[in-house]
Amino acid sequence: MSQKITYHEKTDMENTLKLRDVLKTLPSFASDFFRGISTTTSTSTRIKYAYDLRIFFQFILKENPAFSDYSMKDLPITVLDQITALDIEEYIEYLKAYVGSHEEFTTNGEKGLKRKLSSLRTFYTYYYKKELIETNPTLLVDMPKLHEKEIIRLEPNEVADLLDFVESCGDQLNSHQRAYYEKTKERDIAIITLLLGTGIRVSECVGLDLEDVDFKNNGIKVFRKGGNEMIVYFGTEVADALKKYIEVRNGITPVAGHEHALFYSSQRKRINVKTVENLVKKYARHITTTKKITPHKLRSTYGTTLYQETGDIYLVADVLGHKDVNTTKRHYAAMDDARRRKAATAVRLRENLSE
Protein backbone atom coordinates (compact mmCIF):
# COMPACT_ATOMS: atom_id res chain seq x y z
CA MET A 1 0.00 0.00 0.00
CA SER A 2 1.43 3.39 -1.02
CA GLN A 3 2.17 5.93 1.71
CA LYS A 4 -0.52 8.56 2.22
CA ILE A 5 0.44 12.00 0.89
CA THR A 6 -1.36 14.71 2.84
CA TYR A 7 -3.05 17.70 1.25
CA HIS A 8 -0.35 19.95 2.69
CA GLU A 9 2.50 17.80 1.35
CA LYS A 10 0.82 17.76 -2.07
CA THR A 11 0.41 21.56 -1.96
CA ASP A 12 4.09 21.95 -1.04
CA MET A 13 5.15 19.77 -3.96
CA GLU A 14 2.96 21.76 -6.37
CA ASN A 15 4.35 25.06 -5.07
CA THR A 16 7.92 23.75 -5.38
CA LEU A 17 7.34 22.87 -9.03
CA LYS A 18 5.70 26.26 -9.68
CA LEU A 19 8.65 28.00 -8.03
CA ARG A 20 11.12 26.16 -10.25
CA ASP A 21 9.21 27.34 -13.32
CA VAL A 22 9.15 30.98 -12.13
CA LEU A 23 12.86 30.84 -11.25
CA LYS A 24 13.61 30.01 -14.88
CA THR A 25 12.34 33.49 -15.77
CA LEU A 26 14.02 35.44 -12.94
CA PRO A 27 17.63 36.70 -12.93
CA SER A 28 20.04 33.80 -12.34
CA PHE A 29 21.32 35.23 -9.06
CA ALA A 30 17.79 35.06 -7.56
CA SER A 31 18.19 31.30 -7.05
CA ASP A 32 20.61 31.98 -4.17
CA PHE A 33 17.93 33.99 -2.35
CA PHE A 34 15.31 31.25 -2.61
CA ARG A 35 17.75 28.58 -1.41
CA GLY A 36 18.75 30.85 1.48
CA ILE A 37 15.19 31.34 2.76
CA SER A 38 14.03 27.77 2.12
CA THR A 39 14.46 26.69 5.76
CA THR A 40 12.67 29.68 7.28
CA THR A 41 9.68 30.16 4.95
CA SER A 42 6.81 28.08 3.61
CA THR A 43 6.52 27.13 -0.06
CA SER A 44 3.46 29.36 -0.41
CA THR A 45 5.46 32.35 0.90
CA ARG A 46 8.32 31.64 -1.50
CA ILE A 47 6.06 31.39 -4.54
CA LYS A 48 4.48 34.75 -3.58
CA TYR A 49 7.96 36.29 -3.33
CA ALA A 50 8.80 34.89 -6.77
CA TYR A 51 5.71 36.36 -8.41
CA ASP A 52 6.27 39.73 -6.70
CA LEU A 53 9.94 39.87 -7.73
CA ARG A 54 9.11 38.98 -11.33
CA ILE A 55 6.77 41.99 -11.49
CA PHE A 56 9.57 44.19 -10.11
CA PHE A 57 12.11 43.08 -12.69
CA GLN A 58 9.52 43.40 -15.47
CA PHE A 59 9.04 47.01 -14.35
CA ILE A 60 12.79 47.68 -14.32
CA LEU A 61 13.27 46.30 -17.83
CA LYS A 62 10.22 48.13 -19.18
CA GLU A 63 10.59 51.53 -17.52
CA ASN A 64 14.35 52.01 -16.98
CA PRO A 65 16.33 52.75 -20.18
CA ALA A 66 19.60 51.72 -18.50
CA PHE A 67 18.47 48.07 -18.62
CA SER A 68 16.66 48.04 -21.95
CA ASP A 69 19.32 45.85 -23.61
CA TYR A 70 19.03 43.09 -20.97
CA SER A 71 16.73 40.11 -20.75
CA MET A 72 15.42 39.37 -17.26
CA LYS A 73 17.39 36.13 -17.00
CA ASP A 74 20.66 37.91 -17.82
CA LEU A 75 20.36 40.76 -15.33
CA PRO A 76 23.51 40.74 -13.12
CA ILE A 77 23.42 41.15 -9.35
CA THR A 78 25.04 44.57 -9.79
CA VAL A 79 21.68 45.81 -11.03
CA LEU A 80 20.53 45.93 -7.41
CA ASP A 81 23.13 48.59 -6.58
CA GLN A 82 22.10 50.65 -9.59
CA ILE A 83 18.50 50.97 -8.40
CA THR A 84 17.68 54.00 -6.28
CA ALA A 85 14.99 54.81 -3.74
CA LEU A 86 13.38 56.98 -6.41
CA ASP A 87 13.18 53.96 -8.74
CA ILE A 88 11.37 52.01 -6.02
CA GLU A 89 8.94 54.86 -5.37
CA GLU A 90 8.19 54.92 -9.11
CA TYR A 91 7.68 51.14 -8.93
CA ILE A 92 5.11 51.55 -6.15
CA GLU A 93 3.27 54.13 -8.23
CA TYR A 94 3.40 51.77 -11.23
CA LEU A 95 1.85 48.95 -9.17
CA LYS A 96 -1.32 50.96 -8.57
CA ALA A 97 -2.38 50.25 -12.17
CA TYR A 98 -0.46 48.41 -14.88
CA VAL A 99 -0.82 45.93 -17.73
CA GLY A 100 0.57 42.52 -16.75
CA SER A 101 2.47 39.90 -18.73
CA HIS A 102 -0.74 38.38 -20.14
CA GLU A 103 -2.06 41.80 -21.21
CA GLU A 104 -4.47 41.84 -18.27
CA PHE A 105 -5.12 45.09 -16.41
CA THR A 106 -3.96 44.81 -12.79
CA THR A 107 -4.34 47.06 -9.77
CA ASN A 108 -3.04 46.92 -6.21
CA GLY A 109 -4.61 48.36 -3.08
CA GLU A 110 -2.81 49.23 0.14
CA LYS A 111 -2.27 45.61 1.17
CA GLY A 112 -0.96 44.59 -2.25
CA LEU A 113 1.50 47.51 -2.36
CA LYS A 114 2.75 46.76 1.15
CA ARG A 115 3.27 43.07 0.41
CA LYS A 116 5.20 43.73 -2.79
CA LEU A 117 7.49 46.27 -1.11
CA SER A 118 7.96 43.84 1.78
CA SER A 119 8.98 41.11 -0.69
CA LEU A 120 11.51 43.47 -2.27
CA ARG A 121 12.89 44.46 1.14
CA THR A 122 13.41 40.82 2.10
CA PHE A 123 15.15 40.20 -1.23
CA TYR A 124 17.51 43.16 -0.81
CA THR A 125 18.19 42.40 2.86
CA TYR A 126 19.37 38.88 1.99
CA TYR A 127 22.04 40.09 -0.46
CA TYR A 128 23.02 43.05 1.75
CA LYS A 129 23.64 40.77 4.74
CA LYS A 130 25.68 38.45 2.53
CA GLU A 131 27.74 41.54 1.50
CA LEU A 132 26.98 40.84 -2.15
CA ILE A 133 25.59 44.37 -2.65
CA GLU A 134 26.59 47.68 -1.10
CA THR A 135 23.24 49.46 -0.85
CA ASN A 136 19.70 48.75 0.30
CA PRO A 137 17.45 51.48 -1.13
CA THR A 138 14.30 49.66 0.03
CA LEU A 139 15.00 50.93 3.57
CA LEU A 140 14.81 54.50 2.31
CA VAL A 141 11.24 54.04 1.08
CA ASP A 142 8.34 54.27 3.55
CA MET A 143 5.98 51.33 3.74
CA PRO A 144 2.52 52.14 2.34
CA LYS A 145 0.12 53.00 5.13
CA LEU A 146 -2.73 50.60 5.78
CA HIS A 147 -5.97 52.28 6.75
CA GLU A 148 -8.06 50.38 9.24
CA LYS A 149 -11.26 49.01 7.76
CA GLU A 150 -14.41 48.17 9.65
CA ILE A 151 -14.66 44.46 10.31
CA ILE A 152 -17.57 42.95 8.43
CA ARG A 153 -19.24 40.12 10.31
CA LEU A 154 -22.66 38.61 10.83
CA GLU A 155 -24.78 39.61 13.79
CA PRO A 156 -26.17 36.78 15.96
CA ASN A 157 -29.60 36.95 14.30
CA GLU A 158 -27.92 36.82 10.86
CA VAL A 159 -25.93 33.73 11.86
CA ALA A 160 -29.16 31.97 12.83
CA ASP A 161 -30.87 33.14 9.64
CA LEU A 162 -27.97 31.87 7.50
CA LEU A 163 -28.00 28.39 9.05
CA ASP A 164 -31.79 28.22 8.84
CA PHE A 165 -31.68 29.22 5.18
CA VAL A 166 -29.06 26.60 4.27
CA GLU A 167 -31.19 23.95 5.97
CA SER A 168 -34.50 24.88 4.34
CA CYS A 169 -34.00 26.82 1.10
CA GLY A 170 -34.87 23.83 -1.09
CA ASP A 171 -38.52 24.88 -1.26
CA GLN A 172 -37.50 28.07 -3.11
CA LEU A 173 -35.67 26.25 -5.91
CA ASN A 174 -36.77 24.74 -9.21
CA SER A 175 -36.51 20.97 -9.72
CA HIS A 176 -33.00 21.09 -11.23
CA GLN A 177 -31.66 23.41 -8.51
CA ARG A 178 -33.34 21.37 -5.79
CA ALA A 179 -31.71 18.14 -7.01
CA TYR A 180 -28.25 19.74 -6.76
CA TYR A 181 -29.09 21.36 -3.41
CA GLU A 182 -30.21 18.06 -1.88
CA LYS A 183 -26.99 16.46 -3.09
CA THR A 184 -24.78 19.04 -1.36
CA LYS A 185 -27.04 20.19 1.48
CA GLU A 186 -25.41 18.27 4.36
CA ARG A 187 -21.92 19.17 3.11
CA ASP A 188 -22.77 22.86 2.84
CA ILE A 189 -24.37 22.94 6.30
CA ALA A 190 -21.32 21.18 7.77
CA ILE A 191 -18.85 23.58 6.13
CA ILE A 192 -20.68 26.76 7.12
CA THR A 193 -21.33 25.49 10.66
CA LEU A 194 -17.66 24.49 10.99
CA LEU A 195 -16.40 27.89 9.80
CA LEU A 196 -18.80 29.75 12.10
CA GLY A 197 -18.15 27.42 15.04
CA THR A 198 -14.35 27.28 14.96
CA GLY A 199 -13.07 30.31 13.03
CA ILE A 200 -10.68 28.20 10.96
CA ARG A 201 -9.37 29.60 7.67
CA VAL A 202 -10.91 28.40 4.42
CA SER A 203 -7.53 26.93 3.41
CA GLU A 204 -7.49 24.97 6.67
CA CYS A 205 -11.04 23.77 6.03
CA VAL A 206 -10.37 22.38 2.55
CA GLY A 207 -7.17 20.73 3.79
CA LEU A 208 -8.98 18.63 6.41
CA ASP A 209 -8.87 14.85 6.12
CA LEU A 210 -11.47 12.54 7.62
CA GLU A 211 -8.82 11.30 10.06
CA ASP A 212 -8.35 14.86 11.36
CA VAL A 213 -11.78 14.80 13.03
CA ASP A 214 -11.93 13.48 16.60
CA PHE A 215 -15.48 13.13 17.91
CA LYS A 216 -14.32 11.71 21.26
CA ASN A 217 -12.80 15.07 22.15
CA ASN A 218 -14.74 17.20 19.63
CA GLY A 219 -11.59 18.50 17.99
CA ILE A 220 -10.07 18.84 14.52
CA LYS A 221 -6.39 18.83 13.64
CA VAL A 222 -5.57 21.83 11.43
CA PHE A 223 -2.36 22.94 9.77
CA ARG A 224 -1.83 26.61 10.51
CA LYS A 225 0.10 29.14 8.44
CA GLY A 226 3.77 28.22 8.57
CA GLY A 227 3.00 24.52 8.87
CA ASN A 228 2.21 24.28 12.60
CA GLU A 229 -0.31 21.65 13.69
CA MET A 230 -3.02 22.58 16.19
CA ILE A 231 -6.14 20.99 17.65
CA VAL A 232 -9.17 23.28 17.40
CA TYR A 233 -12.18 22.27 19.49
CA PHE A 234 -15.82 22.55 18.48
CA GLY A 235 -19.23 22.40 20.13
CA THR A 236 -22.19 20.08 19.74
CA GLU A 237 -23.76 22.01 16.84
CA VAL A 238 -20.60 21.55 14.76
CA ALA A 239 -20.34 17.91 15.85
CA ASP A 240 -23.94 17.18 14.80
CA ALA A 241 -23.47 18.86 11.40
CA LEU A 242 -20.22 16.98 10.73
CA LYS A 243 -21.73 13.62 11.71
CA LYS A 244 -24.71 14.10 9.39
CA TYR A 245 -22.42 15.03 6.53
CA ILE A 246 -20.05 12.11 7.15
CA GLU A 247 -23.00 9.71 6.86
CA VAL A 248 -23.59 11.12 3.35
CA ARG A 249 -19.87 11.19 2.59
CA ASN A 250 -19.57 7.49 3.38
CA GLY A 251 -21.84 6.78 0.42
CA ILE A 252 -19.59 8.64 -2.03
CA THR A 253 -16.93 6.82 -4.06
CA PRO A 254 -14.11 9.38 -4.41
CA VAL A 255 -11.78 9.85 -7.35
CA ALA A 256 -8.47 8.03 -6.81
CA GLY A 257 -6.11 10.11 -4.70
CA HIS A 258 -8.89 11.91 -2.84
CA GLU A 259 -9.97 9.12 -0.50
CA HIS A 260 -8.88 10.89 2.69
CA ALA A 261 -10.43 14.31 2.01
CA LEU A 262 -13.13 15.30 4.50
CA PHE A 263 -15.12 17.50 2.14
CA TYR A 264 -15.81 16.39 -1.43
CA SER A 265 -16.81 18.49 -4.41
CA SER A 266 -19.60 17.39 -6.73
CA GLN A 267 -16.83 15.83 -8.86
CA ARG A 268 -15.97 13.55 -5.91
CA LYS A 269 -12.61 15.25 -5.39
CA ARG A 270 -11.31 17.27 -2.44
CA ILE A 271 -13.24 20.52 -2.37
CA ASN A 272 -11.19 23.62 -3.21
CA VAL A 273 -11.08 27.14 -1.77
CA LYS A 274 -12.99 28.70 -4.68
CA THR A 275 -15.92 26.29 -4.27
CA VAL A 276 -16.21 27.07 -0.55
CA GLU A 277 -16.05 30.81 -1.28
CA ASN A 278 -18.81 30.44 -3.87
CA LEU A 279 -21.14 28.41 -1.66
CA VAL A 280 -20.78 30.85 1.25
CA LYS A 281 -21.51 33.76 -1.09
CA LYS A 282 -24.47 31.91 -2.63
CA TYR A 283 -26.25 31.39 0.69
CA ALA A 284 -25.22 34.63 2.43
CA ARG A 285 -26.57 36.94 -0.26
CA HIS A 286 -30.08 35.79 0.71
CA ILE A 287 -29.46 36.90 4.31
CA THR A 288 -27.86 40.31 3.78
CA THR A 289 -27.50 42.56 0.76
CA THR A 290 -25.36 45.19 2.50
CA LYS A 291 -22.51 42.90 3.57
CA LYS A 292 -20.19 40.96 1.28
CA ILE A 293 -19.90 37.72 3.23
CA THR A 294 -16.92 35.43 2.54
CA PRO A 295 -15.41 32.53 4.51
CA HIS A 296 -13.04 35.07 6.09
CA LYS A 297 -16.05 37.09 7.28
CA LEU A 298 -17.37 33.94 8.98
CA ARG A 299 -13.97 33.70 10.70
CA SER A 300 -14.34 37.34 11.79
CA THR A 301 -17.82 36.56 13.09
CA TYR A 302 -16.42 33.74 15.23
CA GLY A 303 -13.54 35.87 16.53
CA THR A 304 -15.86 38.74 17.44
CA THR A 305 -18.32 36.49 19.25
CA LEU A 306 -15.55 34.68 21.14
CA TYR A 307 -14.02 37.96 22.29
CA GLN A 308 -17.37 39.42 23.35
CA GLU A 309 -18.23 36.26 25.30
CA THR A 310 -14.83 35.82 27.03
CA GLY A 311 -13.10 39.21 26.93
CA ASP A 312 -9.87 37.18 26.59
CA ILE A 313 -7.89 38.55 23.64
CA TYR A 314 -5.10 36.00 24.17
CA LEU A 315 -7.57 33.12 23.90
CA VAL A 316 -8.96 34.60 20.67
CA ALA A 317 -5.44 34.97 19.25
CA ASP A 318 -4.56 31.38 20.16
CA VAL A 319 -7.72 29.82 18.73
CA LEU A 320 -7.53 31.83 15.50
CA GLY A 321 -3.87 30.91 15.07
CA HIS A 322 -2.52 34.47 15.14
CA LYS A 323 1.23 34.46 15.82
CA ASP A 324 1.11 38.03 17.14
CA VAL A 325 -1.60 39.02 19.63
CA ASN A 326 -1.33 42.59 18.33
CA THR A 327 -2.93 41.36 15.09
CA THR A 328 -5.89 40.16 17.13
CA LYS A 329 -6.07 43.37 19.15
CA ARG A 330 -6.23 45.46 15.99
CA HIS A 331 -9.08 43.37 14.65
CA TYR A 332 -11.20 42.65 17.70
CA ALA A 333 -10.35 44.49 20.90
CA ALA A 334 -10.78 47.91 19.32
CA MET A 335 -14.23 47.19 17.94
CA ASP A 336 -16.32 46.44 21.01
CA ASP A 337 -19.19 48.78 20.14
CA ALA A 338 -21.32 47.68 23.08
CA ARG A 339 -18.72 48.84 25.58
CA ARG A 340 -18.11 52.09 23.73
CA ARG A 341 -21.82 52.90 23.75
CA LYS A 342 -21.83 52.61 27.53
CA ALA A 343 -19.40 55.53 27.67
CA ALA A 344 -22.13 57.81 26.35
CA THR A 345 -24.23 57.42 29.50
CA ALA A 346 -21.54 56.56 32.05
CA VAL A 347 -20.43 60.16 32.63
CA ARG A 348 -22.91 62.88 33.64
CA LEU A 349 -21.70 66.43 33.13
CA ARG A 350 -24.44 68.11 35.17
CA GLU A 351 -27.07 66.94 37.55
CA ASN A 352 -30.58 66.96 36.13
CA LEU A 353 -31.78 70.46 37.04
CA SER A 354 -35.39 69.34 37.25
CA GLU A 355 -34.70 66.98 40.12
Coordinates of C-alpha atoms in Angstrom, one line a residue:
M1 CA 0.0 0.0 0.0
S2 CA 1.4 3.4 -1.0
Q3 CA 2.2 5.9 1.7
K4 CA -0.5 8.6 2.2
I5 CA 0.4 12.0 0.9
T6 CA -1.4 14.7 2.8
Y7 CA -3.1 17.7 1.3
H8 CA -0.3 19.9 2.7
E9 CA 2.5 17.8 1.4
K10 CA 0.8 17.8 -2.1
T11 CA 0.4 21.6 -2.0
D12 CA 4.1 21.9 -1.0
M13 CA 5.1 19.8 -4.0
E14 CA 3.0 21.8 -6.4
N15 CA 4.4 25.1 -5.1
T16 CA 7.9 23.7 -5.4
L17 CA 7.3 22.9 -9.0
K18 CA 5.7 26.3 -9.7
L19 CA 8.7 28.0 -8.0
R20 CA 11.1 26.2 -10.3
D21 CA 9.2 27.3 -13.3
V22 CA 9.2 31.0 -12.1
L23 CA 12.9 30.8 -11.3
K24 CA 13.6 30.0 -14.9
T25 CA 12.3 33.5 -15.8
L26 CA 14.0 35.4 -12.9
P27 CA 17.6 36.7 -12.9
S28 CA 20.0 33.8 -12.3
F29 CA 21.3 35.2 -9.1
A30 CA 17.8 35.1 -7.6
S31 CA 18.2 31.3 -7.1
D32 CA 20.6 32.0 -4.2
F33 CA 17.9 34.0 -2.4
F34 CA 15.3 31.3 -2.6
R35 CA 17.8 28.6 -1.4
G36 CA 18.8 30.8 1.5
I37 CA 15.2 31.3 2.8
S38 CA 14.0 27.8 2.1
T39 CA 14.5 26.7 5.8
T40 CA 12.7 29.7 7.3
T41 CA 9.7 30.2 5.0
S42 CA 6.8 28.1 3.6
T43 CA 6.5 27.1 -0.1
S44 CA 3.5 29.4 -0.4
T45 CA 5.5 32.3 0.9
R46 CA 8.3 31.6 -1.5
I47 CA 6.1 31.4 -4.5
K48 CA 4.5 34.8 -3.6
Y49 CA 8.0 36.3 -3.3
A50 CA 8.8 34.9 -6.8
Y51 CA 5.7 36.4 -8.4
D52 CA 6.3 39.7 -6.7
L53 CA 9.9 39.9 -7.7
R54 CA 9.1 39.0 -11.3
I55 CA 6.8 42.0 -11.5
F56 CA 9.6 44.2 -10.1
F57 CA 12.1 43.1 -12.7
Q58 CA 9.5 43.4 -15.5
F59 CA 9.0 47.0 -14.4
I60 CA 12.8 47.7 -14.3
L61 CA 13.3 46.3 -17.8
K62 CA 10.2 48.1 -19.2
E63 CA 10.6 51.5 -17.5
N64 CA 14.4 52.0 -17.0
P65 CA 16.3 52.8 -20.2
A66 CA 19.6 51.7 -18.5
F67 CA 18.5 48.1 -18.6
S68 CA 16.7 48.0 -22.0
D69 CA 19.3 45.8 -23.6
Y70 CA 19.0 43.1 -21.0
S71 CA 16.7 40.1 -20.7
M72 CA 15.4 39.4 -17.3
K73 CA 17.4 36.1 -17.0
D74 CA 20.7 37.9 -17.8
L75 CA 20.4 40.8 -15.3
P76 CA 23.5 40.7 -13.1
I77 CA 23.4 41.1 -9.3
T78 CA 25.0 44.6 -9.8
V79 CA 21.7 45.8 -11.0
L80 CA 20.5 45.9 -7.4
D81 CA 23.1 48.6 -6.6
Q82 CA 22.1 50.7 -9.6
I83 CA 18.5 51.0 -8.4
T84 CA 17.7 54.0 -6.3
A85 CA 15.0 54.8 -3.7
L86 CA 13.4 57.0 -6.4
D87 CA 13.2 54.0 -8.7
I88 CA 11.4 52.0 -6.0
E89 CA 8.9 54.9 -5.4
E90 CA 8.2 54.9 -9.1
Y91 CA 7.7 51.1 -8.9
I92 CA 5.1 51.5 -6.1
E93 CA 3.3 54.1 -8.2
Y94 CA 3.4 51.8 -11.2
L95 CA 1.8 49.0 -9.2
K96 CA -1.3 51.0 -8.6
A97 CA -2.4 50.3 -12.2
Y98 CA -0.5 48.4 -14.9
V99 CA -0.8 45.9 -17.7
G100 CA 0.6 42.5 -16.7
S101 CA 2.5 39.9 -18.7
H102 CA -0.7 38.4 -20.1
E103 CA -2.1 41.8 -21.2
E104 CA -4.5 41.8 -18.3
F105 CA -5.1 45.1 -16.4
T106 CA -4.0 44.8 -12.8
T107 CA -4.3 47.1 -9.8
N108 CA -3.0 46.9 -6.2
G109 CA -4.6 48.4 -3.1
E110 CA -2.8 49.2 0.1
K111 CA -2.3 45.6 1.2
G112 CA -1.0 44.6 -2.2
L113 CA 1.5 47.5 -2.4
K114 CA 2.7 46.8 1.1
R115 CA 3.3 43.1 0.4
K116 CA 5.2 43.7 -2.8
L117 CA 7.5 46.3 -1.1
S118 CA 8.0 43.8 1.8
S119 CA 9.0 41.1 -0.7
L120 CA 11.5 43.5 -2.3
R121 CA 12.9 44.5 1.1
T122 CA 13.4 40.8 2.1
F123 CA 15.1 40.2 -1.2
Y124 CA 17.5 43.2 -0.8
T125 CA 18.2 42.4 2.9
Y126 CA 19.4 38.9 2.0
Y127 CA 22.0 40.1 -0.5
Y128 CA 23.0 43.0 1.8
K129 CA 23.6 40.8 4.7
K130 CA 25.7 38.5 2.5
E131 CA 27.7 41.5 1.5
L132 CA 27.0 40.8 -2.2
I133 CA 25.6 44.4 -2.7
E134 CA 26.6 47.7 -1.1
T135 CA 23.2 49.5 -0.9
N136 CA 19.7 48.8 0.3
P137 CA 17.4 51.5 -1.1
T138 CA 14.3 49.7 0.0
L139 CA 15.0 50.9 3.6
L140 CA 14.8 54.5 2.3
V141 CA 11.2 54.0 1.1
D142 CA 8.3 54.3 3.5
M143 CA 6.0 51.3 3.7
P144 CA 2.5 52.1 2.3
K145 CA 0.1 53.0 5.1
L146 CA -2.7 50.6 5.8
H147 CA -6.0 52.3 6.7
E148 CA -8.1 50.4 9.2
K149 CA -11.3 49.0 7.8
E150 CA -14.4 48.2 9.6
I151 CA -14.7 44.5 10.3
I152 CA -17.6 43.0 8.4
R153 CA -19.2 40.1 10.3
L154 CA -22.7 38.6 10.8
E155 CA -24.8 39.6 13.8
P156 CA -26.2 36.8 16.0
N157 CA -29.6 36.9 14.3
E158 CA -27.9 36.8 10.9
V159 CA -25.9 33.7 11.9
A160 CA -29.2 32.0 12.8
D161 CA -30.9 33.1 9.6
L162 CA -28.0 31.9 7.5
L163 CA -28.0 28.4 9.1
D164 CA -31.8 28.2 8.8
F165 CA -31.7 29.2 5.2
V166 CA -29.1 26.6 4.3
E167 CA -31.2 24.0 6.0
S168 CA -34.5 24.9 4.3
C169 CA -34.0 26.8 1.1
G170 CA -34.9 23.8 -1.1
D171 CA -38.5 24.9 -1.3
Q172 CA -37.5 28.1 -3.1
L173 CA -35.7 26.3 -5.9
N174 CA -36.8 24.7 -9.2
S175 CA -36.5 21.0 -9.7
H176 CA -33.0 21.1 -11.2
Q177 CA -31.7 23.4 -8.5
R178 CA -33.3 21.4 -5.8
A179 CA -31.7 18.1 -7.0
Y180 CA -28.2 19.7 -6.8
Y181 CA -29.1 21.4 -3.4
E182 CA -30.2 18.1 -1.9
K183 CA -27.0 16.5 -3.1
T184 CA -24.8 19.0 -1.4
K185 CA -27.0 20.2 1.5
E186 CA -25.4 18.3 4.4
R187 CA -21.9 19.2 3.1
D188 CA -22.8 22.9 2.8
I189 CA -24.4 22.9 6.3
A190 CA -21.3 21.2 7.8
I191 CA -18.9 23.6 6.1
I192 CA -20.7 26.8 7.1
T193 CA -21.3 25.5 10.7
L194 CA -17.7 24.5 11.0
L195 CA -16.4 27.9 9.8
L196 CA -18.8 29.7 12.1
G197 CA -18.1 27.4 15.0
T198 CA -14.3 27.3 15.0
G199 CA -13.1 30.3 13.0
I200 CA -10.7 28.2 11.0
R201 CA -9.4 29.6 7.7
V202 CA -10.9 28.4 4.4
S203 CA -7.5 26.9 3.4
E204 CA -7.5 25.0 6.7
C205 CA -11.0 23.8 6.0
V206 CA -10.4 22.4 2.5
G207 CA -7.2 20.7 3.8
L208 CA -9.0 18.6 6.4
D209 CA -8.9 14.9 6.1
L210 CA -11.5 12.5 7.6
E211 CA -8.8 11.3 10.1
D212 CA -8.3 14.9 11.4
V213 CA -11.8 14.8 13.0
D214 CA -11.9 13.5 16.6
F215 CA -15.5 13.1 17.9
K216 CA -14.3 11.7 21.3
N217 CA -12.8 15.1 22.2
N218 CA -14.7 17.2 19.6
G219 CA -11.6 18.5 18.0
I220 CA -10.1 18.8 14.5
K221 CA -6.4 18.8 13.6
V222 CA -5.6 21.8 11.4
F223 CA -2.4 22.9 9.8
R224 CA -1.8 26.6 10.5
K225 CA 0.1 29.1 8.4
G226 CA 3.8 28.2 8.6
G227 CA 3.0 24.5 8.9
N228 CA 2.2 24.3 12.6
E229 CA -0.3 21.7 13.7
M230 CA -3.0 22.6 16.2
I231 CA -6.1 21.0 17.6
V232 CA -9.2 23.3 17.4
Y233 CA -12.2 22.3 19.5
F234 CA -15.8 22.6 18.5
G235 CA -19.2 22.4 20.1
T236 CA -22.2 20.1 19.7
E237 CA -23.8 22.0 16.8
V238 CA -20.6 21.6 14.8
A239 CA -20.3 17.9 15.8
D240 CA -23.9 17.2 14.8
A241 CA -23.5 18.9 11.4
L242 CA -20.2 17.0 10.7
K243 CA -21.7 13.6 11.7
K244 CA -24.7 14.1 9.4
Y245 CA -22.4 15.0 6.5
I246 CA -20.0 12.1 7.2
E247 CA -23.0 9.7 6.9
V248 CA -23.6 11.1 3.4
R249 CA -19.9 11.2 2.6
N250 CA -19.6 7.5 3.4
G251 CA -21.8 6.8 0.4
I252 CA -19.6 8.6 -2.0
T253 CA -16.9 6.8 -4.1
P254 CA -14.1 9.4 -4.4
V255 CA -11.8 9.9 -7.4
A256 CA -8.5 8.0 -6.8
G257 CA -6.1 10.1 -4.7
H258 CA -8.9 11.9 -2.8
E259 CA -10.0 9.1 -0.5
H260 CA -8.9 10.9 2.7
A261 CA -10.4 14.3 2.0
L262 CA -13.1 15.3 4.5
F263 CA -15.1 17.5 2.1
Y264 CA -15.8 16.4 -1.4
S265 CA -16.8 18.5 -4.4
S266 CA -19.6 17.4 -6.7
Q267 CA -16.8 15.8 -8.9
R268 CA -16.0 13.6 -5.9
K269 CA -12.6 15.3 -5.4
R270 CA -11.3 17.3 -2.4
I271 CA -13.2 20.5 -2.4
N272 CA -11.2 23.6 -3.2
V273 CA -11.1 27.1 -1.8
K274 CA -13.0 28.7 -4.7
T275 CA -15.9 26.3 -4.3
V276 CA -16.2 27.1 -0.5
E277 CA -16.1 30.8 -1.3
N278 CA -18.8 30.4 -3.9
L279 CA -21.1 28.4 -1.7
V280 CA -20.8 30.9 1.2
K281 CA -21.5 33.8 -1.1
K282 CA -24.5 31.9 -2.6
Y283 CA -26.3 31.4 0.7
A284 CA -25.2 34.6 2.4
R285 CA -26.6 36.9 -0.3
H286 CA -30.1 35.8 0.7
I287 CA -29.5 36.9 4.3
T288 CA -27.9 40.3 3.8
T289 CA -27.5 42.6 0.8
T290 CA -25.4 45.2 2.5
K291 CA -22.5 42.9 3.6
K292 CA -20.2 41.0 1.3
I293 CA -19.9 37.7 3.2
T294 CA -16.9 35.4 2.5
P295 CA -15.4 32.5 4.5
H296 CA -13.0 35.1 6.1
K297 CA -16.0 37.1 7.3
L298 CA -17.4 33.9 9.0
R299 CA -14.0 33.7 10.7
S300 CA -14.3 37.3 11.8
T301 CA -17.8 36.6 13.1
Y302 CA -16.4 33.7 15.2
G303 CA -13.5 35.9 16.5
T304 CA -15.9 38.7 17.4
T305 CA -18.3 36.5 19.2
L306 CA -15.6 34.7 21.1
Y307 CA -14.0 38.0 22.3
Q308 CA -17.4 39.4 23.3
E309 CA -18.2 36.3 25.3
T310 CA -14.8 35.8 27.0
G311 CA -13.1 39.2 26.9
D312 CA -9.9 37.2 26.6
I313 CA -7.9 38.6 23.6
Y314 CA -5.1 36.0 24.2
L315 CA -7.6 33.1 23.9
V316 CA -9.0 34.6 20.7
A317 CA -5.4 35.0 19.2
D318 CA -4.6 31.4 20.2
V319 CA -7.7 29.8 18.7
L320 CA -7.5 31.8 15.5
G321 CA -3.9 30.9 15.1
H322 CA -2.5 34.5 15.1
K323 CA 1.2 34.5 15.8
D324 CA 1.1 38.0 17.1
V325 CA -1.6 39.0 19.6
N326 CA -1.3 42.6 18.3
T327 CA -2.9 41.4 15.1
T328 CA -5.9 40.2 17.1
K329 CA -6.1 43.4 19.1
R330 CA -6.2 45.5 16.0
H331 CA -9.1 43.4 14.6
Y332 CA -11.2 42.6 17.7
A333 CA -10.4 44.5 20.9
A334 CA -10.8 47.9 19.3
M335 CA -14.2 47.2 17.9
D336 CA -16.3 46.4 21.0
D337 CA -19.2 48.8 20.1
A338 CA -21.3 47.7 23.1
R339 CA -18.7 48.8 25.6
R340 CA -18.1 52.1 23.7
R341 CA -21.8 52.9 23.7
K342 CA -21.8 52.6 27.5
A343 CA -19.4 55.5 27.7
A344 CA -22.1 57.8 26.4
T345 CA -24.2 57.4 29.5
A346 CA -21.5 56.6 32.1
V347 CA -20.4 60.2 32.6
R348 CA -22.9 62.9 33.6
L349 CA -21.7 66.4 33.1
R350 CA -24.4 68.1 35.2
E351 CA -27.1 66.9 37.6
N352 CA -30.6 67.0 36.1
L353 CA -31.8 70.5 37.0
S354 CA -35.4 69.3 37.3
E355 CA -34.7 67.0 40.1

